[in-house]
mmCIF file of C-alpha atoms and ligand atoms in Angstrom:
data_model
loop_
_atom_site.group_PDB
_atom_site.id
_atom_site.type_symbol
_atom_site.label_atom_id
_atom_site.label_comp_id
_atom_site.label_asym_id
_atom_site.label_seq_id
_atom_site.Cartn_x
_atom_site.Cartn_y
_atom_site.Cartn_z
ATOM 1 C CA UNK A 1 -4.747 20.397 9.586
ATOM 2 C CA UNK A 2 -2.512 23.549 7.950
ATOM 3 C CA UNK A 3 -2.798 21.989 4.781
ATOM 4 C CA UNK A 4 -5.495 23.938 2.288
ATOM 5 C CA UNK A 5 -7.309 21.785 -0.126
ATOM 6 C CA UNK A 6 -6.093 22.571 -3.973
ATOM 7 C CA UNK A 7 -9.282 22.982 -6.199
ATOM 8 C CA UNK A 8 -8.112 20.333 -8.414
ATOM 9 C CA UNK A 9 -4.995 17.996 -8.677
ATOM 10 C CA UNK A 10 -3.013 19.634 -11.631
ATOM 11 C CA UNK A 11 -0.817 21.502 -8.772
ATOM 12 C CA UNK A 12 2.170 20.138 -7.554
ATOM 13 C CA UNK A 13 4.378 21.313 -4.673
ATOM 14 C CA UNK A 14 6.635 23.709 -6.476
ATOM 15 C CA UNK A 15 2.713 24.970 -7.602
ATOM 16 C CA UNK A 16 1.696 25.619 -3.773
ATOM 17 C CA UNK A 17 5.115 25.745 -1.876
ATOM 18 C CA UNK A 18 7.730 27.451 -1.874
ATOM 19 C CA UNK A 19 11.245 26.062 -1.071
ATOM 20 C CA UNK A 20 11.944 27.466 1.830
ATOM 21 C CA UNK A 21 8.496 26.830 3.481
ATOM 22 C CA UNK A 22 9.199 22.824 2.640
ATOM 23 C CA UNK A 23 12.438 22.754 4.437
ATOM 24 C CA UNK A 24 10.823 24.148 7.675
ATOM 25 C CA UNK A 25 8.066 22.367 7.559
ATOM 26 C CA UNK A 26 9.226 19.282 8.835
ATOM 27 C CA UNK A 27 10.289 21.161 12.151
ATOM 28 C CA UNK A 28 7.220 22.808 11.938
ATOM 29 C CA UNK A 29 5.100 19.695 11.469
ATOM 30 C CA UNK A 30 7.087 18.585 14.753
ATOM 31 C CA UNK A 31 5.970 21.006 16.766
ATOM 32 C CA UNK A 32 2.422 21.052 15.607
ATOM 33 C CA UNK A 33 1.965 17.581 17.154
ATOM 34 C CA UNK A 34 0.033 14.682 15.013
ATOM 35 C CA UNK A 35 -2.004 14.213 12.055
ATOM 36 C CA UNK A 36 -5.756 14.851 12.988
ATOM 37 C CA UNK A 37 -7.511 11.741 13.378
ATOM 38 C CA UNK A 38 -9.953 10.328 10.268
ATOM 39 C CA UNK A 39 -8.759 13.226 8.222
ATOM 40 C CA UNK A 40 -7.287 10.340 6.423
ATOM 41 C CA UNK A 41 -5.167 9.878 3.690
ATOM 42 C CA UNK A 42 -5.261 13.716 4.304
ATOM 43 C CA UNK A 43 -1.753 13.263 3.418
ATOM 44 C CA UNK A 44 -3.818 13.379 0.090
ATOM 45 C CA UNK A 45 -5.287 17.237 0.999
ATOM 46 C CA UNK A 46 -1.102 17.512 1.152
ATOM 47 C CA UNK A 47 -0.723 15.985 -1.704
ATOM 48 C CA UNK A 48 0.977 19.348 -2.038
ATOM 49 C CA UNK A 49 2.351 19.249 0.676
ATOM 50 C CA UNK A 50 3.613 16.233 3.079
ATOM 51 C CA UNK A 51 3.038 13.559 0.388
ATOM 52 C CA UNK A 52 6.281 15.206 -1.066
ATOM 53 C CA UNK A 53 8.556 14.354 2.362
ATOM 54 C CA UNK A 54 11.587 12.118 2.085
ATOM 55 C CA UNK A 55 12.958 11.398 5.865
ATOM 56 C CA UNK A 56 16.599 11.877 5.840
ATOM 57 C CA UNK A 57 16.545 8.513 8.626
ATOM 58 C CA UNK A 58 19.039 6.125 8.110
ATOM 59 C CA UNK A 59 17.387 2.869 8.487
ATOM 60 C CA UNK A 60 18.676 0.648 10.892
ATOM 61 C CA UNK A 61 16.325 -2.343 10.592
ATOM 62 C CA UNK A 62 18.847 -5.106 8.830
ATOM 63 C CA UNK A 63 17.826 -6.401 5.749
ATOM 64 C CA UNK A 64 18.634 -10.111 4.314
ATOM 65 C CA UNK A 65 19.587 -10.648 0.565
ATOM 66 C CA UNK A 66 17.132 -13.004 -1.233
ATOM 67 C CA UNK A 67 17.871 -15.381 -4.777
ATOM 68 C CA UNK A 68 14.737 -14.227 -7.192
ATOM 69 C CA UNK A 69 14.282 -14.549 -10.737
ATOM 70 C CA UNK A 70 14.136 -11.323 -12.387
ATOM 71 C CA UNK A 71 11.428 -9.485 -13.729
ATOM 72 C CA UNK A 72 12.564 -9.977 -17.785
ATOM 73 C CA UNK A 73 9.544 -7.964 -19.358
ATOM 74 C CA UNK A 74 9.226 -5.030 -17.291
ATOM 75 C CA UNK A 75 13.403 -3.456 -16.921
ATOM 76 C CA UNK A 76 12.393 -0.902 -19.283
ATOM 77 C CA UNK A 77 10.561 0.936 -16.432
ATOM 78 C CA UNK A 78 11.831 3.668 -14.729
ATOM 79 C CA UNK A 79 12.110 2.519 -11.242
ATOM 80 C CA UNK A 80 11.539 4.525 -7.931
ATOM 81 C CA UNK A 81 14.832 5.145 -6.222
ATOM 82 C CA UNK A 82 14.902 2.956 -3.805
ATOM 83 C CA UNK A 83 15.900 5.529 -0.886
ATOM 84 C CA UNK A 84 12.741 6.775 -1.671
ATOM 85 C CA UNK A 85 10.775 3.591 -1.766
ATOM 86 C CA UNK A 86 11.879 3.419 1.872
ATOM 87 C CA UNK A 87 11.269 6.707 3.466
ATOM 88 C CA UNK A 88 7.995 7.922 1.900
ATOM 89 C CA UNK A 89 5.609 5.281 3.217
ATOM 90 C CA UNK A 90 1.883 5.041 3.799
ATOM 91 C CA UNK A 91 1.778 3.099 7.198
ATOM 92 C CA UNK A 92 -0.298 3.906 9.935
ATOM 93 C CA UNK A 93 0.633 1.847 12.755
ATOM 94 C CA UNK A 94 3.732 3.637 12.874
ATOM 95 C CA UNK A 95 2.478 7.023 12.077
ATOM 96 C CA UNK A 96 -0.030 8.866 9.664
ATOM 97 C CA UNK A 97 3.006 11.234 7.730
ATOM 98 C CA UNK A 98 4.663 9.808 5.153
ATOM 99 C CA UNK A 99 8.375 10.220 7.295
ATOM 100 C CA UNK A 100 7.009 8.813 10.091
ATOM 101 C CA UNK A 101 7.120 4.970 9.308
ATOM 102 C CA UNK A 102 10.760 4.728 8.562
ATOM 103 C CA UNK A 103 11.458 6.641 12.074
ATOM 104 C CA UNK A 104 9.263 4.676 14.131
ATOM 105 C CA UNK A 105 9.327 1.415 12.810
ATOM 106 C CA UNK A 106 13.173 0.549 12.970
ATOM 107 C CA UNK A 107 13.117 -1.842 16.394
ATOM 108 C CA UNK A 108 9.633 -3.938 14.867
ATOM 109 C CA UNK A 109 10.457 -7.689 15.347
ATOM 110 C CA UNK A 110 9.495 -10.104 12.355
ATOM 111 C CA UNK A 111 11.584 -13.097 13.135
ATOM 112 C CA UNK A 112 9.322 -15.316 14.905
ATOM 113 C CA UNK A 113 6.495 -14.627 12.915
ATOM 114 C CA UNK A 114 3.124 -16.216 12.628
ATOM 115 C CA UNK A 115 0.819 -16.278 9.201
ATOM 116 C CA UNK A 116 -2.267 -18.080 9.119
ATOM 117 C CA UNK A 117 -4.163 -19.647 6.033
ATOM 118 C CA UNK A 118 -7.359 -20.488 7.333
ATOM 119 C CA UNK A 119 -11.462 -20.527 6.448
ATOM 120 C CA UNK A 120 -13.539 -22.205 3.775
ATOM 121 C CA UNK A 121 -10.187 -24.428 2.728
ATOM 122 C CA UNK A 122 -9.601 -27.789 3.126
ATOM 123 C CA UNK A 123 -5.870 -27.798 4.297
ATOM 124 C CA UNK A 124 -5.712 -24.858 6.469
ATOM 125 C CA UNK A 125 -1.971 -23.871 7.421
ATOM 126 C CA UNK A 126 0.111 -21.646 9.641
ATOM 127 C CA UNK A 127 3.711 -20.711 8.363
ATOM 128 C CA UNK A 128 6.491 -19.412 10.053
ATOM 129 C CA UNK A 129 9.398 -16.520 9.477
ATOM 130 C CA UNK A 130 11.263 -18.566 7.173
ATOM 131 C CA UNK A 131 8.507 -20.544 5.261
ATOM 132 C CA UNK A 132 8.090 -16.841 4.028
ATOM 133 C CA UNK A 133 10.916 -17.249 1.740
ATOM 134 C CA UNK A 134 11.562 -20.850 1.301
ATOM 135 C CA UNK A 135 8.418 -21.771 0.434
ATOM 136 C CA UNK A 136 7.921 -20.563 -2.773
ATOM 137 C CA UNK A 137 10.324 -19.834 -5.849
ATOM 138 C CA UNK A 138 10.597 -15.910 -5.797
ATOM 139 C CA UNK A 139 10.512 -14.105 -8.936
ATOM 140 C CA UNK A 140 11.322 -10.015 -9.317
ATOM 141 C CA UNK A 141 8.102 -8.149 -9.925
ATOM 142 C CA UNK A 142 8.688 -4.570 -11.467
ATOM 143 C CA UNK A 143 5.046 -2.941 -10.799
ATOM 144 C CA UNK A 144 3.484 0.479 -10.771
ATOM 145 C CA UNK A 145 1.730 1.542 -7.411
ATOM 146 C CA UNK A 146 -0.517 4.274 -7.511
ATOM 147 C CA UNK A 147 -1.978 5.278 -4.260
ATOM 148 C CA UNK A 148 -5.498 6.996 -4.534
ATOM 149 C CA UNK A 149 -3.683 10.156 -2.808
ATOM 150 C CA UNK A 150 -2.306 10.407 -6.621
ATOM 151 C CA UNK A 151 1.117 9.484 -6.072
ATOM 152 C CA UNK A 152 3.105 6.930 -7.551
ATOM 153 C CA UNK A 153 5.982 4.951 -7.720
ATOM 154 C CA UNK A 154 7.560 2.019 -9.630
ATOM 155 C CA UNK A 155 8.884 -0.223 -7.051
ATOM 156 C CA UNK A 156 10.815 -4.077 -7.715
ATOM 157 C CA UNK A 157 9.092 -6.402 -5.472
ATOM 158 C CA UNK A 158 10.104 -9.551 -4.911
ATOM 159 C CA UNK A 159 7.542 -12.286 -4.302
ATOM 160 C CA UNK A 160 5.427 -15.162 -5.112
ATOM 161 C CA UNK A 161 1.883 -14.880 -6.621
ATOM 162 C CA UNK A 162 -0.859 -15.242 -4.042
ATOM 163 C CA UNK A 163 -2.870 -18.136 -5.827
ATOM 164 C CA UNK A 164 0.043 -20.217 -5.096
ATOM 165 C CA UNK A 165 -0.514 -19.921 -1.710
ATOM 166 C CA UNK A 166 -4.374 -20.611 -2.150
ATOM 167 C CA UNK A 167 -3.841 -23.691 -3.757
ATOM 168 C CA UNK A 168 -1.906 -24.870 -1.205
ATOM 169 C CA UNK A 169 -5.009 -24.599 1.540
ATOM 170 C CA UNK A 170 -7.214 -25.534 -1.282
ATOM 171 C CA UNK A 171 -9.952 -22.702 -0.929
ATOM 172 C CA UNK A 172 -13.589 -25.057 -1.133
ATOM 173 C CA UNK A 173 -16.502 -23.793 -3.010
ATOM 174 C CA UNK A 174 -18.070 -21.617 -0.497
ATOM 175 C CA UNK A 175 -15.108 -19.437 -0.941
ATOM 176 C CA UNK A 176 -15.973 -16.163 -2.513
ATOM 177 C CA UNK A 177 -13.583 -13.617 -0.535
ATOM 178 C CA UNK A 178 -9.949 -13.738 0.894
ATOM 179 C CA UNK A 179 -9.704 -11.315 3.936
ATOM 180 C CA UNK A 180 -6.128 -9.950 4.959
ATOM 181 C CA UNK A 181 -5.351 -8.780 8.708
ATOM 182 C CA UNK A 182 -2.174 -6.868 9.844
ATOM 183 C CA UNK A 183 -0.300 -7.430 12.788
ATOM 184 C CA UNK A 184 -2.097 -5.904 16.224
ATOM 185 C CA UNK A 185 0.532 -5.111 18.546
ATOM 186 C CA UNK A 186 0.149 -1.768 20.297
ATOM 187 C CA UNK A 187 3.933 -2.327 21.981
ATOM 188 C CA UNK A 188 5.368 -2.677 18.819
ATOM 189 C CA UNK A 189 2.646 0.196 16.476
ATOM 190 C CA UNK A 190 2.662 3.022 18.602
ATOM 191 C CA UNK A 191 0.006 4.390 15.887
ATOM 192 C CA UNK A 192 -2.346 1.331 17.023
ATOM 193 C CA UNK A 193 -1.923 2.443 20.940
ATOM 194 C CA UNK A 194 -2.136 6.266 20.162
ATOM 195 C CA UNK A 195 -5.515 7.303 18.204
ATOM 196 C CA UNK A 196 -3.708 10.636 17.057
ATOM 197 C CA UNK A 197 -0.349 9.066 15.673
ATOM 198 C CA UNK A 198 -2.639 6.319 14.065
ATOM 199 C CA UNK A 199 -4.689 8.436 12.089
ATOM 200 C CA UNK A 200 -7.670 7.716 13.983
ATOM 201 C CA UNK A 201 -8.319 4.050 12.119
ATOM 202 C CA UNK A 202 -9.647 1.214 14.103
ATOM 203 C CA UNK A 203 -7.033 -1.565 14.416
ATOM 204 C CA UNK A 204 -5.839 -3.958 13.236
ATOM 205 C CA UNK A 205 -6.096 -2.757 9.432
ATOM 206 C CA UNK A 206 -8.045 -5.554 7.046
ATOM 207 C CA UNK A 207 -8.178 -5.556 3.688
ATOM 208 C CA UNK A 208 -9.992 -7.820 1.480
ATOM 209 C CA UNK A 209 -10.165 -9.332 -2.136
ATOM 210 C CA UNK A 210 -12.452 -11.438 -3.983
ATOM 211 C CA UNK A 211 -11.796 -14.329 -4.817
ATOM 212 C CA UNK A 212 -10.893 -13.887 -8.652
ATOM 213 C CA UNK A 213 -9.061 -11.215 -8.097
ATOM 214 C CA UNK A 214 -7.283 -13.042 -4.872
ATOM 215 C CA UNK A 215 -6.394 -15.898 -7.660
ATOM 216 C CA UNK A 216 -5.198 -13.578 -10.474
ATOM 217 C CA UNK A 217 -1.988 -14.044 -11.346
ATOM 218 C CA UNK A 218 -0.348 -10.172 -10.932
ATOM 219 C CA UNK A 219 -1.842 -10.057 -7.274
ATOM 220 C CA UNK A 220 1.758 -10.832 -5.226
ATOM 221 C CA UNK A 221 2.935 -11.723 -1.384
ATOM 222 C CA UNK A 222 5.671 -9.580 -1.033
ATOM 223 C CA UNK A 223 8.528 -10.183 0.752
ATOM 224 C CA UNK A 224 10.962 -7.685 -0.610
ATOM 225 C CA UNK A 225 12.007 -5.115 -2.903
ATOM 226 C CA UNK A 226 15.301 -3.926 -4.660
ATOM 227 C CA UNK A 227 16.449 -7.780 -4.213
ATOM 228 C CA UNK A 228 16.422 -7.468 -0.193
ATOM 229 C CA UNK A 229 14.427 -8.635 2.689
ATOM 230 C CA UNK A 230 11.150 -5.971 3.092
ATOM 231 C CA UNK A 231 12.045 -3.004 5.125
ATOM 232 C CA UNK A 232 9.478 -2.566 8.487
ATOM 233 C CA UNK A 233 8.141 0.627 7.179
ATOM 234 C CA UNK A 234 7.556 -1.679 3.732
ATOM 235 C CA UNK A 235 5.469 -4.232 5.479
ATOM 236 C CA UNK A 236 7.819 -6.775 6.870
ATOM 237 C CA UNK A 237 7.783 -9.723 6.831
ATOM 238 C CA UNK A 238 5.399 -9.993 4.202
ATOM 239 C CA UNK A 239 3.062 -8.063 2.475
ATOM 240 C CA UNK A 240 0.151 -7.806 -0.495
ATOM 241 C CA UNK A 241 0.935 -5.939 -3.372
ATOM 242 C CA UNK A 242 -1.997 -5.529 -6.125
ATOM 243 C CA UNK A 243 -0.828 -3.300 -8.831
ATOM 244 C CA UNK A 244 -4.410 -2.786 -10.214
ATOM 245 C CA UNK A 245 -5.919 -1.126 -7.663
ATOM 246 C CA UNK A 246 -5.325 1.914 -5.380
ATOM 247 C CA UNK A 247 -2.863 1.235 -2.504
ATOM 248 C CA UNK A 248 -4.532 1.261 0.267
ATOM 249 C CA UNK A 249 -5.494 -2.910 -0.826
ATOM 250 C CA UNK A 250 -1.989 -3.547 -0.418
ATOM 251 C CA UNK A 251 -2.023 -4.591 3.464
ATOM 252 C CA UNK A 252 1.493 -4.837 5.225
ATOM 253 C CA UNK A 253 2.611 -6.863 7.523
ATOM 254 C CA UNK A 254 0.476 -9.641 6.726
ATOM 255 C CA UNK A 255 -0.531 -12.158 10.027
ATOM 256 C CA UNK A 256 -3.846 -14.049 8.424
ATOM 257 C CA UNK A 257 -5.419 -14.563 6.018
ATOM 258 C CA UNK A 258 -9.327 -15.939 5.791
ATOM 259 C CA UNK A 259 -11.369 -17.303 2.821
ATOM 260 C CA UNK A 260 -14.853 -16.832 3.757
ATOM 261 C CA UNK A 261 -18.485 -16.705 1.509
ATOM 262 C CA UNK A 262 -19.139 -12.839 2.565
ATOM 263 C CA UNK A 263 -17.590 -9.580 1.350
ATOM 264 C CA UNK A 264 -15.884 -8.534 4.979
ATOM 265 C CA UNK A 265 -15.531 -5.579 5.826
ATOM 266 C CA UNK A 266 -12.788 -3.056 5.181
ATOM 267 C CA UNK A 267 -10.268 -0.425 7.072
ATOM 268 C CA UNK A 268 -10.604 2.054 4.925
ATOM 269 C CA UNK A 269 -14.367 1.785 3.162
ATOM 270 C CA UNK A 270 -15.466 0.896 7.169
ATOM 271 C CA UNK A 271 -13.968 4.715 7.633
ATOM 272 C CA UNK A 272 -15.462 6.790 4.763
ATOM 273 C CA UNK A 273 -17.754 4.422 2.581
ATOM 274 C CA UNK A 274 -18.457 7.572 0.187
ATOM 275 C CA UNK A 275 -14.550 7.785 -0.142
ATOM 276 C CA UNK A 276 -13.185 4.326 -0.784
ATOM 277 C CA UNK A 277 -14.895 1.578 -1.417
ATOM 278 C CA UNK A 278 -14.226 -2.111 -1.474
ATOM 279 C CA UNK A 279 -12.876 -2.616 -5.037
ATOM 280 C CA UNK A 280 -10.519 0.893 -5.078
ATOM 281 C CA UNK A 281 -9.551 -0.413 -8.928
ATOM 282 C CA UNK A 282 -7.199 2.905 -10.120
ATOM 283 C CA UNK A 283 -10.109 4.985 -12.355
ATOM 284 C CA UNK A 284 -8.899 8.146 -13.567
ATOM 285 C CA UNK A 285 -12.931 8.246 -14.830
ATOM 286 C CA UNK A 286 -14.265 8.127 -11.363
ATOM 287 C CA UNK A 287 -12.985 10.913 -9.335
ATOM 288 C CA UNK A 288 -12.691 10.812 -5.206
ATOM 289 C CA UNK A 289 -14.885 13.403 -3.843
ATOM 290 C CA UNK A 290 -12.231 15.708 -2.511
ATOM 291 C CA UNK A 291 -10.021 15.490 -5.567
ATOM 292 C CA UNK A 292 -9.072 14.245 -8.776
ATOM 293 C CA UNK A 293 -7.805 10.656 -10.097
ATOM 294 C CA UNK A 294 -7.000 11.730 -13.807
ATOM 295 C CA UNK A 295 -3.217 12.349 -13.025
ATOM 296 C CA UNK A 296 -0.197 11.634 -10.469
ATOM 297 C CA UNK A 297 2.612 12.878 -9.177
ATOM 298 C CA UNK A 298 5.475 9.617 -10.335
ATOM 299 C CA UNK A 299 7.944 10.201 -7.771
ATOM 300 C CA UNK A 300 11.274 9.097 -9.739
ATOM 301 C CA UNK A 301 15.329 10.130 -9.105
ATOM 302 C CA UNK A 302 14.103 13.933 -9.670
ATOM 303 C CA UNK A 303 13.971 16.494 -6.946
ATOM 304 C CA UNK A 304 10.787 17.051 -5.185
ATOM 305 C CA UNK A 305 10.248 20.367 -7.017
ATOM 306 C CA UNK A 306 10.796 18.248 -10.665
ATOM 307 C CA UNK A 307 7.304 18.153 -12.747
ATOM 308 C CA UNK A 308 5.839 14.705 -12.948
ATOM 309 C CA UNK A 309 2.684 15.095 -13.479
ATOM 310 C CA UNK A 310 1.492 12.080 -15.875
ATOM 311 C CA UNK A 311 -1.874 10.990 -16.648
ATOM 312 C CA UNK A 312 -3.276 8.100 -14.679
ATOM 313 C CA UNK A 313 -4.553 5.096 -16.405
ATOM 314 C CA UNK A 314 -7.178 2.266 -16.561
ATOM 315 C CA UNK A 315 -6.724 -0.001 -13.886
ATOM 316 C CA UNK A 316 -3.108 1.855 -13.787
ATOM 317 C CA UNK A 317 -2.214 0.048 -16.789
ATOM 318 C CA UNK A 318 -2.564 -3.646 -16.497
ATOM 319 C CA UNK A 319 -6.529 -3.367 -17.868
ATOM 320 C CA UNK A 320 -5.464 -6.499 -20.563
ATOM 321 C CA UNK A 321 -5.107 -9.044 -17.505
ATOM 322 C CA UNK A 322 -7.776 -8.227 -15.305
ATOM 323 C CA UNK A 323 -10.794 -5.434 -17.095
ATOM 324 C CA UNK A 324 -12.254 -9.226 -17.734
ATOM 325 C CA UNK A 325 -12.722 -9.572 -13.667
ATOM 326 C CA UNK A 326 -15.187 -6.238 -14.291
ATOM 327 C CA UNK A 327 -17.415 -7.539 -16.672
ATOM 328 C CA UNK A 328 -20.979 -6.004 -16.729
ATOM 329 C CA UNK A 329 -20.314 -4.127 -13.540
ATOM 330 C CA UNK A 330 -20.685 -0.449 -13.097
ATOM 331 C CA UNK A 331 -17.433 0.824 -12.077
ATOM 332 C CA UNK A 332 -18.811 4.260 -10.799
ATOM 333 C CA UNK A 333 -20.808 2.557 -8.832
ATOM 334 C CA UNK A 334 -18.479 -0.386 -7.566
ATOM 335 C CA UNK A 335 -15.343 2.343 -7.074
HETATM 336 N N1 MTE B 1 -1.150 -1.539 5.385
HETATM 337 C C1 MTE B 1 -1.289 -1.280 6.690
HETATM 338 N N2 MTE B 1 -1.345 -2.293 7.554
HETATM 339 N N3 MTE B 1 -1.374 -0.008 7.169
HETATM 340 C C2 MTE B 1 -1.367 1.064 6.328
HETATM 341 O O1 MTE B 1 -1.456 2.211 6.798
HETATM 342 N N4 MTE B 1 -1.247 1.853 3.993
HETATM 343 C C3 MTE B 1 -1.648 1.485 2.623
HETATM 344 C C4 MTE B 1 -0.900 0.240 2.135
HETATM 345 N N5 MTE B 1 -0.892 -0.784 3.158
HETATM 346 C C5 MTE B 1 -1.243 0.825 4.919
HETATM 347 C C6 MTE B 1 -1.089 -0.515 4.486
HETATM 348 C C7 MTE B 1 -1.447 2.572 1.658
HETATM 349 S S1 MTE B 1 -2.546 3.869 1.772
HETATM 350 C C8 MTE B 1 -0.490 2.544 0.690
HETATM 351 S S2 MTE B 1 -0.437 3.743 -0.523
HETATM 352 C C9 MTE B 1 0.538 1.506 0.666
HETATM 353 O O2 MTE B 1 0.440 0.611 1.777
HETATM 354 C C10 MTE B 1 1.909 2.163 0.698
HETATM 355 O O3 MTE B 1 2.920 1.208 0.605
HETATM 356 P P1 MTE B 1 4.442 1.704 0.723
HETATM 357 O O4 MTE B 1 4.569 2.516 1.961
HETATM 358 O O5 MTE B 1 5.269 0.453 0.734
HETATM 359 O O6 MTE B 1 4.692 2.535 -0.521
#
């Protein structure tokens, strides 16, 4: 890749780029073909660069309204535009640059759709498009999401809290993990049938919790944001969203899910074990190897050249409902 590494992760674009540079680059970045492969999240090398694009796509992917109750105790936070929400996305299967997703991932089908609740449970189930929304009462959920390339947003998800779903298949006492698997449909993710545009993972993506943390109330099935239907490039139809730990947990496009007795493995940790590892709880103490986690970039209604550099906190802030699940454990060691 172009992009140079920054020695640490004070700069910002405006720091590294100049104007002028950023509004050729996405021509440029054209031209140059794809993203090399398992540079990954090497959007985070650009976290000075590409991590700052905003695709000027107009989404054509339609959208439903949904009836949620709103999120009472957290209106006070300064949301994420939600143009932005939608066009600077982390989704491989339809392309490793943030702008990519919202171009390529406008035609992906979600109605029929298959999700499967199955493993160490006694009532194993298998719901459809519209038991997505009907299911469960949805409630507004106004969280922070940091990703460990140290950008962040504040996005509304709407929802219902994942536990909810477990008791329904009633998870049985060998159940110690909950594994998460995206779609895998190469004619549909042209990142999963092109190595290059895919960023070089090994498909489909999986993702995994334990069980504790599966059963905690903040950890949320998504199934929109800003009071719609998810967006494709969101992770339609339905999603994970846990606000605790760095994004890359938060699987899209959701098509099982498995309670089993062994820690599975993981996209991401399976890819570079010294890099992320299986818990990926938000640590500004424990630092990835190629950059800093002490501050982030909050991507909010300013420009892309506005400073918003804040410090990064604790288990991004919601420490008081779940430092308890990290009891005892050495988090340096357990990043
Ligand atoms: N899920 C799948 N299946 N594929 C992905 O590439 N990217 C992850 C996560 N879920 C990813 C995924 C990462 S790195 C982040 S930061 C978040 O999705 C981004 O979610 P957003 O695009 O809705 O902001």
């Amino acid at each position: 890749m172009l992009i140079k590494t920054p020695q640490r992760s004070q700069l910002i674009e405006s720091d590294v780029t100049n104007e002028s540079i950023y509004h050729d680059r996405r021509s440029l970045l054209k031209n140059m073909g794809f993203l090399g492969a398992g540079a990954l999240m090497n959007a985070a090398l650009s976290k000075n660069a590409n991590a700052g694009f905003f695709s000027d796509e107009v989404p054509s992917f339609k959208t439903q309204p949904l009836s949620y109750k709103q999120d009472s105790a957290n209106q006070g936070l300064v949301k994420t535009p939600e143009q932005k929400v939608i066009s600077h996305n982390n989704f491989y299967e339809f392309g490793a640059k943030k702008d990519q997703p919202v171009e390529l991932a406008q035609g992906f089908n979600v109605d029929p759709w298959k999700l499967t609740i199955s493993g160490e449970c006694d009532n194993p189930i298998t719901l459809d498009y519209d038991d997505l929304t009907k299911l469960f009462p949805l409630e507004e959920r106004i969280y922070r999401l940091r990703c460990v390339e140290a950008w962040s947003m504040v996005v509304p998800w709407i929802g219902f809290s994942l536990v909810d779903l477990l008791k329904k298949v009633a998870p049985n006492s060998r159940a110690k993990y909950v594994a998460f698997e995206t779609l895998y449909d190469p004619k549909q993710m042209p990142g999963q049938a092109n190595r290059r545009l895919g960023g070089g993972i090994k498909y489909p993506y999986v993702e995994a919790l334990r069980i504790d943390e599966a059963m905690n109330p903040l950890t949320l099935m998504s199934v929109g944001l800003y009071g719609k239907t998810l967006p494709p490039q969101n992770g339609a139809p339905i999603r994970l969203v846990v606000p605790w730990k760095y994004g890359f947990k938060s699987i899209k496009s959701i098509v099982a899910i498995k309670l089993l007795e062994h820690q599975p493995s993981t996209t991401w940790k399976n890819l570079a074990p010294k890099e992320y590892g299986f818990y990926a709880n938000v640590n500004p103490n424990h630092d990835h190897p190629r950059w800093s986690q002490e501050s982030e970039r909050r991507i909010t209604s300013g420009g892309l050249f506005t400073r918003n550099r804040i410090a990064t906190l604790p288990f991004n802030g919601y420490g008081e409902e779940v430092a308890h699940l990290y009891q005892g454990m050495d988090l340096s060691k357990h990043y």
